[in-house]
Coordinates of C-alpha atoms and ligand atoms in Angstrom, one line a residue:
M1 CA 0.0 0.0 0.0
V2 CA 1.2 3.5 -0.8
C3 CA 0.7 6.5 1.4
F4 CA 1.3 10.0 0.5
R5 CA 1.6 12.5 3.3
L6 CA 0.0 15.6 1.8
S7 CA -0.2 17.7 4.9
P8 CA 2.2 17.9 7.8
A9 CA -0.5 17.1 10.3
P10 CA -1.3 13.4 10.2
G11 CA -4.8 12.5 11.3
S12 CA -7.9 10.6 10.4
G13 CA -7.7 12.3 7.0
L14 CA -4.3 10.7 6.3
V15 CA -5.6 7.3 7.3
L16 CA -8.5 7.7 4.9
L17 CA -6.1 8.7 2.2
C18 CA -4.0 5.6 2.8
L19 CA -7.1 3.4 2.6
V20 CA -8.2 5.0 -0.7
L21 CA -4.7 4.6 -2.2
G22 CA -4.6 1.1 -0.9
A23 CA -7.7 0.3 -2.9
V24 CA -6.3 2.0 -6.0
S25 CA -3.0 0.3 -5.8
S26 CA -4.5 -3.2 -5.6
Y27 CA -4.4 -5.1 -8.9
A28 CA -7.3 -4.9 -11.3
L29 CA -7.8 -8.0 -13.5
E30 CA -8.9 -7.4 -17.1
V31 CA -9.7 -9.7 -19.9
N32 CA -10.9 -9.1 -23.4
V33 CA -11.7 -12.4 -25.1
T34 CA -12.0 -12.1 -28.9
D35 CA -13.3 -14.5 -31.5
S36 CA -11.6 -15.7 -34.6
E37 CA -12.3 -12.4 -36.3
K38 CA -10.7 -10.5 -33.5
A39 CA -14.0 -9.1 -32.3
T40 CA -14.6 -8.8 -28.6
C41 CA -17.1 -11.4 -27.4
L42 CA -16.5 -11.4 -23.6
Y43 CA -15.1 -8.5 -21.6
A44 CA -14.4 -8.2 -17.9
K45 CA -12.5 -6.0 -15.5
W46 CA -12.6 -6.5 -11.8
Q47 CA -10.8 -6.7 -8.5
M48 CA -10.9 -9.6 -6.1
N49 CA -9.1 -11.2 -3.2
F50 CA -9.6 -14.4 -1.2
T51 CA -9.2 -15.5 2.4
I52 CA -8.8 -19.2 3.0
Q53 CA -9.0 -21.0 6.4
Y54 CA -7.0 -24.2 6.5
N55 CA -6.0 -26.8 9.1
T56 CA -2.5 -26.8 10.3
T57 CA -0.3 -29.7 11.5
S58 CA -0.7 -28.3 15.0
K59 CA -4.4 -29.2 15.1
N60 CA -5.2 -25.5 14.7
F61 CA -6.3 -23.5 11.7
K62 CA -4.8 -20.4 10.0
T63 CA -6.1 -17.9 7.5
A64 CA -4.3 -17.3 4.2
T65 CA -5.0 -14.3 2.0
I66 CA -4.5 -14.2 -1.7
S67 CA -4.6 -10.7 -3.2
D68 CA -1.6 -10.6 -5.6
F69 CA -2.8 -11.3 -9.2
S70 CA 0.1 -9.6 -11.0
T71 CA 1.1 -13.0 -12.6
A72 CA -2.5 -13.8 -13.7
T73 CA -2.9 -15.4 -17.1
Y74 CA -6.2 -16.0 -18.9
N75 CA -5.6 -19.1 -20.9
G76 CA -8.7 -21.1 -21.5
S77 CA -11.0 -18.1 -21.6
V78 CA -13.4 -18.6 -24.5
C79 CA -16.2 -16.9 -26.4
G80 CA -18.4 -20.0 -26.4
N81 CA -20.2 -21.6 -29.2
D82 CA -23.2 -23.9 -29.7
Q83 CA -21.5 -26.6 -27.7
N84 CA -19.6 -24.7 -25.0
N85 CA -20.6 -21.7 -22.9
P86 CA -18.4 -18.6 -22.6
K87 CA -16.0 -18.6 -19.7
I88 CA -13.3 -16.7 -18.1
V89 CA -10.4 -18.8 -16.8
V90 CA -7.7 -17.1 -14.7
Q91 CA -4.5 -18.9 -13.5
F92 CA -2.2 -17.5 -10.8
G93 CA 0.6 -19.1 -8.9
S94 CA 1.0 -22.9 -9.4
G95 CA -2.3 -24.8 -9.0
F96 CA -4.5 -21.7 -8.4
S97 CA -7.3 -20.9 -10.8
W98 CA -10.6 -19.1 -10.9
I99 CA -13.3 -19.9 -13.5
V100 CA -16.6 -18.2 -14.2
N101 CA -19.0 -19.4 -16.8
F102 CA -22.0 -17.8 -18.5
T103 CA -25.1 -19.0 -20.2
K104 CA -27.7 -17.3 -22.4
K105 CA -31.4 -17.5 -21.6
E106 CA -33.9 -15.6 -23.8
S107 CA -33.1 -11.9 -23.6
A108 CA -30.7 -12.3 -20.7
Y109 CA -27.4 -13.9 -19.8
L110 CA -26.5 -15.5 -16.6
I111 CA -23.3 -15.6 -14.5
D112 CA -23.7 -19.3 -14.1
S113 CA -21.1 -20.4 -11.6
I114 CA -17.8 -19.5 -10.1
S115 CA -15.1 -22.0 -9.2
F116 CA -12.0 -21.3 -7.2
S117 CA -9.2 -23.8 -6.8
Y118 CA -6.2 -23.4 -4.5
N119 CA -3.1 -25.5 -3.9
L120 CA -2.6 -26.4 -0.3
S121 CA 0.8 -27.9 -1.3
D122 CA 2.1 -24.3 -1.8
N123 CA 3.7 -23.9 1.5
A124 CA 4.6 -20.3 1.0
T125 CA 0.9 -19.4 0.9
F126 CA -0.2 -22.1 3.3
P127 CA 2.5 -22.7 5.8
D128 CA 2.1 -25.7 8.1
A129 CA -0.9 -26.9 6.1
K130 CA -2.1 -30.3 7.3
E131 CA -3.7 -31.4 4.0
K132 CA -2.0 -31.1 0.7
G133 CA -3.2 -30.9 -2.9
I134 CA -5.8 -28.9 -4.8
L135 CA -9.1 -28.0 -3.3
T136 CA -12.0 -26.4 -5.2
V137 CA -15.0 -24.4 -4.0
H138 CA -17.8 -24.2 -6.5
D139 CA -20.5 -21.6 -6.1
L140 CA -23.7 -21.5 -8.2
V141 CA -24.4 -17.8 -8.9
G142 CA -27.3 -17.7 -11.4
F143 CA -27.3 -13.9 -11.7
R144 CA -29.3 -12.5 -14.6
I145 CA -28.2 -9.6 -16.7
P146 CA -30.1 -8.3 -19.8
L147 CA -28.3 -9.1 -23.1
N148 CA -26.3 -6.2 -24.5
N149 CA -25.8 -4.7 -21.0
I150 CA -22.6 -4.5 -19.1
F151 CA -22.9 -5.5 -15.5
R152 CA -21.3 -3.1 -13.1
C153 CA -20.8 -3.5 -9.4
N154 CA -18.4 -1.2 -7.7
S155 CA -19.6 -2.2 -4.3
L156 CA -18.2 -5.2 -2.5
S157 CA -19.8 -8.6 -3.1
T158 CA -18.7 -11.7 -1.2
L159 CA -19.1 -15.4 -1.7
E160 CA -18.5 -17.6 1.3
K161 CA -18.2 -21.4 1.4
N162 CA -16.1 -24.0 3.2
G163 CA -13.9 -21.5 5.0
V164 CA -13.1 -19.6 1.7
V165 CA -14.3 -16.0 1.4
Q166 CA -14.2 -14.4 -2.0
Y167 CA -14.4 -10.7 -2.2
Y168 CA -15.2 -8.9 -5.5
W169 CA -15.4 -5.2 -6.2
D170 CA -15.1 -2.8 -9.2
V171 CA -16.7 -5.5 -11.3
H172 CA -17.5 -4.8 -15.0
V173 CA -18.5 -7.8 -17.1
Q174 CA -20.3 -8.5 -20.3
A175 CA -20.7 -11.8 -22.0
F176 CA -22.3 -12.4 -25.4
V177 CA -21.0 -9.0 -26.5
Q178 CA -22.7 -8.1 -29.8
N179 CA -20.9 -6.8 -32.9
G180 CA -17.6 -6.7 -31.0
T181 CA -18.6 -3.6 -29.1
V182 CA -18.8 -3.6 -25.3
S183 CA -22.1 -2.0 -24.4
T184 CA -22.4 1.4 -22.8
K185 CA -25.7 0.3 -21.1
E186 CA -24.9 -0.5 -17.6
F187 CA -26.8 -2.9 -15.5
L188 CA -26.1 -2.1 -11.8
C189 CA -26.1 -4.3 -8.9
E190 CA -28.5 -3.4 -6.1
K191 CA -25.8 -2.2 -3.8
D192 CA -24.5 0.3 -6.4
K193 CA -27.9 1.7 -7.0
T194 CA -28.3 2.6 -3.3
S195 CA -24.6 3.4 -2.6
T196 CA -24.4 6.1 -5.3
T197 CA -27.0 8.1 -3.4
V198 CA -25.9 7.3 0.1
V199 CA -22.1 7.5 -0.2
P200 CA -21.3 9.3 -3.4
T201 CA -17.7 9.8 -2.3
I202 CA -16.9 6.1 -2.7
S203 CA -17.9 6.0 -6.3
T204 CA -15.8 9.0 -7.1
T205 CA -12.6 7.5 -5.6
T206 CA -12.9 4.3 -7.6
P207 CA -10.1 4.1 -10.1
S208 CA -11.9 3.0 -13.2
P209 CA -12.9 5.9 -15.5
T210 CA -15.7 3.8 -17.0
T211 CA -17.6 3.9 -13.8
T212 CA -18.3 7.6 -13.7
P213 CA -21.9 8.0 -14.7
T214 CA -22.1 9.5 -18.1
P215 CA -24.6 12.4 -18.5
K216 CA -27.5 11.1 -20.5
E217 CA -27.4 12.3 -24.1
K218 CA -30.3 14.1 -25.7
P219 CA -32.9 11.8 -27.2
E220 CA -33.2 11.7 -30.9
V221 CA -36.1 13.7 -32.3
G222 CA -38.9 11.6 -33.8
S223 CA -41.7 12.7 -36.2
Y224 CA -45.1 11.2 -35.5
S225 CA -48.5 11.7 -37.2
V226 CA -52.0 10.3 -37.2
N227 CA -54.2 10.1 -40.3
N228 CA -58.0 9.9 -40.7
S229 CA -60.1 9.8 -43.8
N230 CA -59.3 13.4 -44.6
G231 CA -55.5 12.9 -44.4
T232 CA -53.2 13.8 -41.6
C233 CA -55.0 15.1 -38.5
L234 CA -52.3 15.1 -35.8
L235 CA -48.6 16.0 -36.0
A236 CA -45.9 15.7 -33.4
T237 CA -42.2 16.2 -33.6
M238 CA -40.2 15.6 -30.4
G239 CA -37.3 14.0 -28.6
L240 CA -38.6 12.0 -25.6
Q241 CA -36.8 11.0 -22.5
L242 CA -38.6 9.0 -19.9
N243 CA -37.6 9.3 -16.3
I244 CA -39.0 6.4 -14.2
T245 CA -38.5 6.1 -10.5
H246 CA -38.9 2.6 -9.3
N247 CA -37.9 1.3 -5.9
K248 CA -36.4 4.8 -5.3
V249 CA -34.1 4.4 -8.3
A250 CA -34.5 6.8 -11.2
S251 CA -33.8 5.3 -14.6
V252 CA -33.7 7.6 -17.7
I253 CA -34.7 6.1 -21.0
N254 CA -34.4 7.8 -24.3
I255 CA -37.0 6.9 -26.9
N256 CA -35.4 5.8 -30.1
P257 CA -37.8 6.9 -32.9
N258 CA -36.3 4.3 -35.3
T259 CA -37.6 1.4 -33.2
T260 CA -40.9 3.1 -32.0
D261 CA -44.2 2.6 -33.7
F262 CA -47.1 5.0 -33.5
T263 CA -50.8 5.1 -34.0
G264 CA -53.6 7.3 -32.8
S265 CA -57.0 8.7 -33.5
C266 CA -58.6 12.1 -34.0
Q267 CA -62.0 13.2 -32.8
P268 CA -63.5 16.7 -32.8
Q269 CA -62.8 17.3 -29.1
T270 CA -60.0 14.8 -28.4
A271 CA -57.0 13.4 -30.1
L272 CA -54.7 10.5 -29.2
L273 CA -51.1 9.7 -30.1
R274 CA -50.0 6.3 -29.0
L275 CA -46.3 5.2 -29.2
N276 CA -45.2 1.6 -28.6
S277 CA -42.0 -0.4 -28.9
S278 CA -40.5 -3.6 -27.7
N279 CA -40.3 -2.4 -24.1
I280 CA -43.1 0.1 -24.1
K281 CA -46.6 -1.5 -24.3
Y282 CA -48.1 1.9 -24.8
L283 CA -47.3 5.5 -24.2
D284 CA -50.5 7.6 -24.8
F285 CA -50.7 11.3 -25.3
V286 CA -54.3 12.5 -25.1
F287 CA -55.1 16.0 -26.2
A288 CA -58.3 17.9 -25.5
V289 CA -60.0 21.1 -26.5
K290 CA -60.9 23.7 -23.8
N291 CA -63.1 26.8 -24.0
E292 CA -63.7 25.9 -27.7
N293 CA -60.6 27.8 -28.7
R294 CA -57.5 26.2 -27.2
F295 CA -56.0 22.7 -27.0
Y296 CA -53.7 21.1 -24.4
L297 CA -52.2 17.9 -23.3
K298 CA -54.7 16.5 -20.9
E299 CA -53.7 12.9 -20.3
V300 CA -50.7 10.6 -20.4
N301 CA -51.0 6.9 -19.9
V302 CA -48.0 4.6 -19.9
S303 CA -47.3 0.9 -19.5
M304 CA -43.9 -0.5 -20.0
Y305 CA -41.7 -3.5 -19.2
L306 CA -38.8 -2.8 -16.8
V307 CA -35.4 -4.5 -17.0
N308 CA -36.4 -7.1 -14.4
G309 CA -39.4 -8.1 -16.4
S310 CA -42.1 -6.4 -14.2
V311 CA -44.6 -4.0 -15.7
F312 CA -44.7 -0.3 -14.8
S313 CA -48.0 1.5 -15.4
I314 CA -49.0 5.1 -14.6
A315 CA -52.0 7.2 -15.8
N316 CA -52.9 10.8 -15.2
N317 CA -55.9 12.4 -17.0
N318 CA -55.7 15.8 -15.2
L319 CA -52.7 17.4 -16.8
S320 CA -52.4 20.8 -18.4
Y321 CA -49.4 21.1 -20.7
W322 CA -48.7 22.3 -24.2
D323 CA -51.5 24.8 -24.2
A324 CA -52.0 26.8 -27.5
P325 CA -54.9 28.2 -29.6
L326 CA -56.8 25.8 -31.9
G327 CA -55.5 26.2 -35.4
S328 CA -52.0 26.8 -34.3
S329 CA -49.2 24.4 -33.2
Y330 CA -47.4 24.4 -29.8
M331 CA -43.6 24.6 -30.0
C332 CA -40.9 24.3 -27.3
N333 CA -37.2 23.8 -28.3
K334 CA -35.9 23.9 -24.8
E335 CA -36.0 20.9 -22.6
Q336 CA -39.4 20.8 -20.9
T337 CA -40.7 18.3 -18.3
V338 CA -44.2 16.8 -18.3
S339 CA -44.6 15.6 -14.8
V340 CA -47.1 12.7 -15.0
S341 CA -46.6 11.5 -11.5
G342 CA -43.9 11.6 -8.8
A343 CA -42.6 8.3 -10.3
F344 CA -42.9 9.2 -14.0
Q345 CA -41.7 12.3 -15.9
I346 CA -41.2 12.9 -19.6
N347 CA -38.5 15.3 -20.7
T348 CA -39.2 16.7 -24.1
F349 CA -36.7 18.2 -26.5
D350 CA -37.3 20.2 -29.7
L351 CA -41.0 19.7 -29.3
R352 CA -43.7 20.7 -31.8
V353 CA -47.3 19.4 -31.7
Q354 CA -50.5 20.1 -33.4
P355 CA -53.3 17.7 -32.4
F356 CA -56.2 19.5 -34.2
N357 CA -56.9 21.4 -37.4
V358 CA -53.9 20.2 -39.3
M359 CA -54.1 21.5 -42.9
E360 CA -52.5 19.7 -45.8
G361 CA -50.3 17.7 -43.5
K362 CA -48.3 20.7 -42.3
Y363 CA -47.9 22.5 -39.1
S364 CA -49.7 25.9 -38.7
T365 CA -48.0 28.9 -37.1
A366 CA -46.5 28.0 -33.8
Q367 CA -47.1 29.3 -30.3
E368 CA -43.8 29.1 -28.5
C369 CA -43.4 28.1 -24.9
S370 CA -42.2 30.8 -22.5
L371 CA -38.9 28.9 -22.0
D372 CA -38.0 29.7 -25.6
D373 CA -38.6 33.4 -25.2
D374 CA -35.2 34.2 -23.6
T375 CA -34.3 36.4 -26.6
I376 CA -36.9 38.9 -25.3
L377 CA -36.2 38.0 -21.6
I378 CA -32.5 38.7 -21.7
P379 CA -32.7 42.3 -22.8
I380 CA -35.4 42.9 -20.2
I381 CA -33.3 41.4 -17.4
V382 CA -30.2 43.3 -18.5
G383 CA -32.2 46.5 -18.9
A384 CA -33.8 46.1 -15.5
G385 CA -30.4 45.4 -14.0
L386 CA -28.9 48.4 -15.7
S387 CA -31.6 50.8 -14.5
G388 CA -31.4 49.4 -11.0
L389 CA -27.6 50.0 -11.1
I390 CA -28.2 53.6 -12.2
I391 CA -30.7 54.2 -9.4
V392 CA -28.2 52.8 -6.9
I393 CA -25.4 55.0 -8.2
V394 CA -27.6 58.1 -8.0
I395 CA -28.7 57.3 -4.4
A396 CA -25.1 56.6 -3.4
Y397 CA -24.0 59.9 -5.0
L398 CA -26.7 61.8 -3.1
I399 CA -25.9 60.1 0.2
G400 CA -22.2 60.8 -0.4
R401 CA -22.8 64.4 -1.1
R402 CA -25.0 64.8 2.0
K403 CA -22.3 63.1 4.2
S404 CA -19.5 65.3 3.0
Y405 CA -21.8 68.3 3.3
A406 CA -22.6 67.3 6.9
G407 CA -18.9 66.8 7.5
Y408 CA -18.0 70.3 6.6
Q409 CA -20.7 71.7 8.9
T410 CA -19.2 70.1 12.0
L411 CA -15.8 71.4 11.3
Ligands
LIG501 C1 -10.6 -5.8 -26.9 O1 -9.7 -6.2 -27.9 C2 -10.1 -5.7 -29.2 C3 -9.2 -6.3 -30.2 O2 -7.8 -6.3 -29.8 C4 -10.1 -4.2 -29.3 O3 -10.5 -3.8 -30.5 C5 -11.1 -3.7 -28.2 O4 -11.0 -2.3 -28.2 C6 -10.7 -4.2 -26.8 N1 -11.8 -3.8 -26.0 C7 -11.5 -3.4 -24.7 C8 -12.8 -3.0 -24.0 O5 -10.4 -3.4 -24.2
LIG502 C1 -9.4 -7.9 0.4 O1 -10.5 -7.1 0.0 C2 -11.2 -6.6 1.0 C3 -12.4 -5.9 0.5 O2 -12.1 -4.9 -0.5 C4 -10.4 -5.6 1.8 O3 -11.1 -5.1 2.9 C5 -9.1 -6.3 2.3 O4 -8.2 -5.4 2.9 C6 -8.4 -7.0 1.1 N1 -7.3 -7.7 1.6 C7 -6.1 -7.6 1.0 C8 -5.0 -8.4 1.6 O5 -5.8 -6.9 0.1
LIG503 C1 -10.1 -29.2 9.2 O1 -10.2 -30.3 10.0 C2 -11.5 -30.6 10.4 C3 -11.5 -31.9 11.3 O2 -10.2 -32.2 11.6 C4 -12.4 -30.9 9.2 O3 -13.7 -31.1 9.6 C5 -12.4 -29.7 8.3 O4 -13.1 -29.9 7.2 C6 -11.0 -29.3 8.0 N1 -11.0 -28.1 7.3 C7 -10.5 -27.9 6.1 C8 -10.6 -26.5 5.5 O5 -9.9 -28.8 5.5
LIG504 C1 -0.7 -19.3 -21.1 O1 -0.4 -19.0 -22.4 C2 0.8 -18.4 -22.6 C3 1.1 -18.1 -24.0 O2 -0.2 -17.9 -24.7 C4 1.9 -19.4 -22.1 O3 3.2 -18.8 -22.2 C5 1.6 -19.8 -20.7 O4 2.6 -20.8 -20.3 C6 0.3 -20.3 -20.5 N1 0.0 -20.5 -19.1 C7 -0.7 -21.6 -18.7 C8 -0.9 -21.6 -17.2 O5 -1.1 -22.5 -19.4
LIG505 C1 1.0 -27.1 -6.0 O1 2.1 -26.5 -5.3 C2 3.2 -27.4 -5.3 C3 4.3 -26.7 -4.4 O2 4.5 -25.3 -4.9 C4 3.7 -27.6 -6.7 O3 4.8 -28.5 -6.7 C5 2.6 -28.3 -7.5 O4 3.0 -28.4 -8.8 C6 1.4 -27.4 -7.4 N1 0.3 -28.1 -8.1 C7 -0.2 -27.7 -9.3 C8 -1.3 -28.6 -9.9 O5 0.3 -26.8 -9.9
LIG506 C1 -19.9 -24.1 -15.4 O1 -18.7 -24.7 -14.9 C2 -18.9 -25.7 -13.9 C3 -17.6 -26.2 -13.5 O2 -16.7 -25.2 -13.3 C4 -19.8 -26.8 -14.5 O3 -20.1 -27.7 -13.4 C5 -21.0 -26.2 -14.9 O4 -21.8 -27.3 -15.6 C6 -20.8 -25.2 -16.0 N1 -22.0 -24.6 -16.4 C7 -22.3 -24.5 -17.7 C8 -23.7 -23.9 -17.9 O5 -21.5 -24.8 -18.6
LIG507 C1 8.2 -25.7 1.6 O1 8.4 -27.1 1.2 C2 9.7 -27.3 0.6 C3 9.8 -28.7 0.1 O2 8.7 -29.0 -0.6 C4 10.8 -27.0 1.7 O3 12.0 -27.1 1.2 C5 10.6 -25.6 2.3 O4 11.4 -25.4 3.4 C6 9.2 -25.4 2.8 N1 9.0 -24.1 3.2 C7 8.4 -23.7 4.3 C8 8.2 -22.2 4.6 O5 7.9 -24.6 5.1
LIG508 C1 -25.3 -5.7 -34.5 O1 -25.4 -5.6 -35.8 C2 -26.6 -6.1 -36.4 C3 -26.5 -6.1 -37.9 O2 -25.5 -5.1 -38.3 C4 -27.7 -5.1 -35.9 O3 -29.0 -5.5 -36.4 C5 -27.8 -5.1 -34.4 O4 -28.7 -4.2 -34.0 C6 -26.4 -4.8 -33.8 N1 -26.5 -4.9 -32.4 C7 -26.0 -4.0 -31.6 C8 -26.2 -4.3 -30.1 O5 -25.4 -3.0 -31.9
LIG509 C1 -63.3 15.7 -43.5 O1 -63.4 17.0 -44.0 C2 -64.8 17.4 -44.2 C3 -64.7 18.8 -44.9 O2 -63.7 19.6 -44.4 C4 -65.5 17.5 -42.9 O3 -66.8 17.8 -43.1 C5 -65.4 16.1 -42.2 O4 -65.9 16.2 -41.0 C6 -63.9 15.6 -42.1 N1 -63.9 14.3 -41.7 C7 -63.2 13.9 -40.6 C8 -63.2 12.5 -40.2 O5 -62.5 14.8 -39.9
LIG510 C1 -51.0 9.9 -43.8 O1 -51.5 10.4 -45.1 C2 -50.5 11.0 -45.8 C3 -51.1 11.6 -47.0 O2 -52.2 12.4 -46.7 C4 -49.4 10.0 -46.2 O3 -48.4 10.6 -46.9 C5 -48.9 9.4 -45.0 O4 -48.0 8.3 -45.3 C6 -50.0 8.8 -44.1 N1 -49.4 8.4 -42.8 C7 -49.8 7.3 -42.3 C8 -49.1 6.9 -40.9 O5 -50.6 6.5 -42.7
LIG511 C1 -35.5 11.9 -12.8 O1 -36.4 12.0 -11.8 C2 -35.8 12.2 -10.5 C3 -36.8 12.1 -9.4 O2 -38.0 12.9 -9.8 C4 -35.0 13.5 -10.5 O3 -34.3 13.6 -9.3 C5 -34.0 13.5 -11.6 O4 -33.3 14.7 -11.7 C6 -34.7 13.2 -13.0 N1 -33.7 13.0 -14.0 C7 -33.8 13.6 -15.2 C8 -32.7 13.3 -16.2 O5 -34.8 14.2 -15.5
LIG512 C1 -31.9 6.1 -36.6 O1 -31.8 6.0 -38.0 C2 -31.0 7.0 -38.6 C3 -31.0 6.8 -40.1 O2 -31.3 5.5 -40.4 C4 -29.6 6.9 -38.0 O3 -28.8 8.0 -38.6 C5 -29.6 7.1 -36.5 O4 -28.4 6.9 -35.9 C6 -30.6 6.1 -35.9 N1 -30.7 6.3 -34.5 C7 -30.6 5.4 -33.6 C8 -30.7 5.9 -32.2 O5 -30.4 4.2 -33.8

């Protein structure tokens, strides 16, 4: 472990620094298994160590620790094919190995099992060991990860069996990598989901740059329309980002217009735009007319499949967004949030909608949202600021004059 003394006063801060550096300096294992075409099919990067209890010749037992993997080799790690499953095989020292194998099941892959073998005959690692030879602990894991997701777990996970404790942390792994590109979609372990909100400092001190949460990119803008017998009756152009809070964890999903279908219907007083895709059963936008001269977004209903297979459904028919006069369209280029419920929000980007009175398939003149009006707002703010400043200067000048005047009088 390396310690740097940054300040002359050693204290708890220094101890913490040593611990952090200790974690950084420990050895990260990394394997990138490629197929015959040199395309990555299996990728993993992780840290681990083991403690092993063993019997000694003196009828006692001792604990050995294995944490040095600088000599690790990965021979035997394979992509897998129809007959064999993918696996990662790590050798270190003589007679030590660690094997994890994966299976594919429908739209997910499983970390099937983990085997760890150690060599009690290695008397440098296991001094005074009573038994000799190779022992193996085999753990069935059966952990499911959606296909085309990289599993990440920075938090500590442990496996304990037969006196052997296996510690894992900073884990990144993806099997069945598609098209040779390791996914950027992360599937987090439960501990990471909670620890990022509880102790954010831990995740910032982890060494791997791939673990820092990337800011969600803007969703792609999609064009949606609904036709009736007279032609196009509803138009919508927008980038949509769904923000779902489930079990206290917010997940942000961008809608990809390329893989999203849309339908809908148009009535005189109400219009519906329904989107659906492989993971969205339906996402309904219901528009209504009010006071016979304006339209607005009245209702949003959603039902979608979450990563763990459960269904998330929310409906709210008492909304009031995207309000504009009938015969015009509503436009908002800035990011805007439609808050459907505490657990479901839609962030919209480059939005333009016209649910009624569409003529010849084209948008009518747009009513812009107030967020877009900063071109007018900025001069007003600057102007207000400037006139405020002038008033302050005038007052200061008057007070200053009075003071000096008063000063002369007392002399
Ligand atoms: C894995 O190896 C391939 C081929 O050498 C390389 O193109 C790819 O960038 C590597 N991936 C990672 C994540 O290191
Ligand atoms: C093994 O890992 C655990 C968990 O990160 C850590 O507390 C412990 O100090 C490590 N042991 C060694 C010898 O590195
Ligand atoms: C240690 O010895 C006891 C009995 O002598 C046995 O039950 C136990 O399995 C042994 N432990 C290991 C790790 O070999
Ligand atoms: C692993 O493969 C390398 C070369 O690919 C070889 O030098 C090494 O001896 C092998 N190690 C084991 C444990 O088989
Ligand atoms: C186990 O360790 C002993 C002593 O270091 C060594 O001679 C033996 O070859 C090792 N076993 C294996 C299978 O590597
Ligand atoms: C994974 O490997 C273990 C042995 O290490 C084996 O018993 C098990 O059958 C393997 N599972 C699969 C699905 O290949
Ligand atoms: C380990 O075993 C070898 C013989 O196999 C012996 O020469 C050596 O002294 C032993 N080392 C210890 C620390 O017991
Ligand atoms: C991989 O490539 C195929 C064909 O080029 C494409 O259909 C598929 O969506 C790609 N998968 C990923 C995860 O990029
Ligand atoms: C189609 O257009 C005609 C004439 O503008 C109108 O009377 C009729 O109600 C429209 N039909 C529908 C389904 O909107
Ligand atoms: C709607 O009608 C227009 C022509 O009026 C046509 O170009 C367009 O493809 C139709 N859209 C759908 C979704 O049927
Ligand atoms: C998602 O919703 C949560 C909870 O309402 C909020 O804290 C978070 O900022 C939202 N994220 C985005 C990208 O809108
Ligand atoms: C959607 O398709 C367009 C053109 O085919 C492509 O440029 C774009 O990258 C695709 N977007 C996504 C998110 O796949």
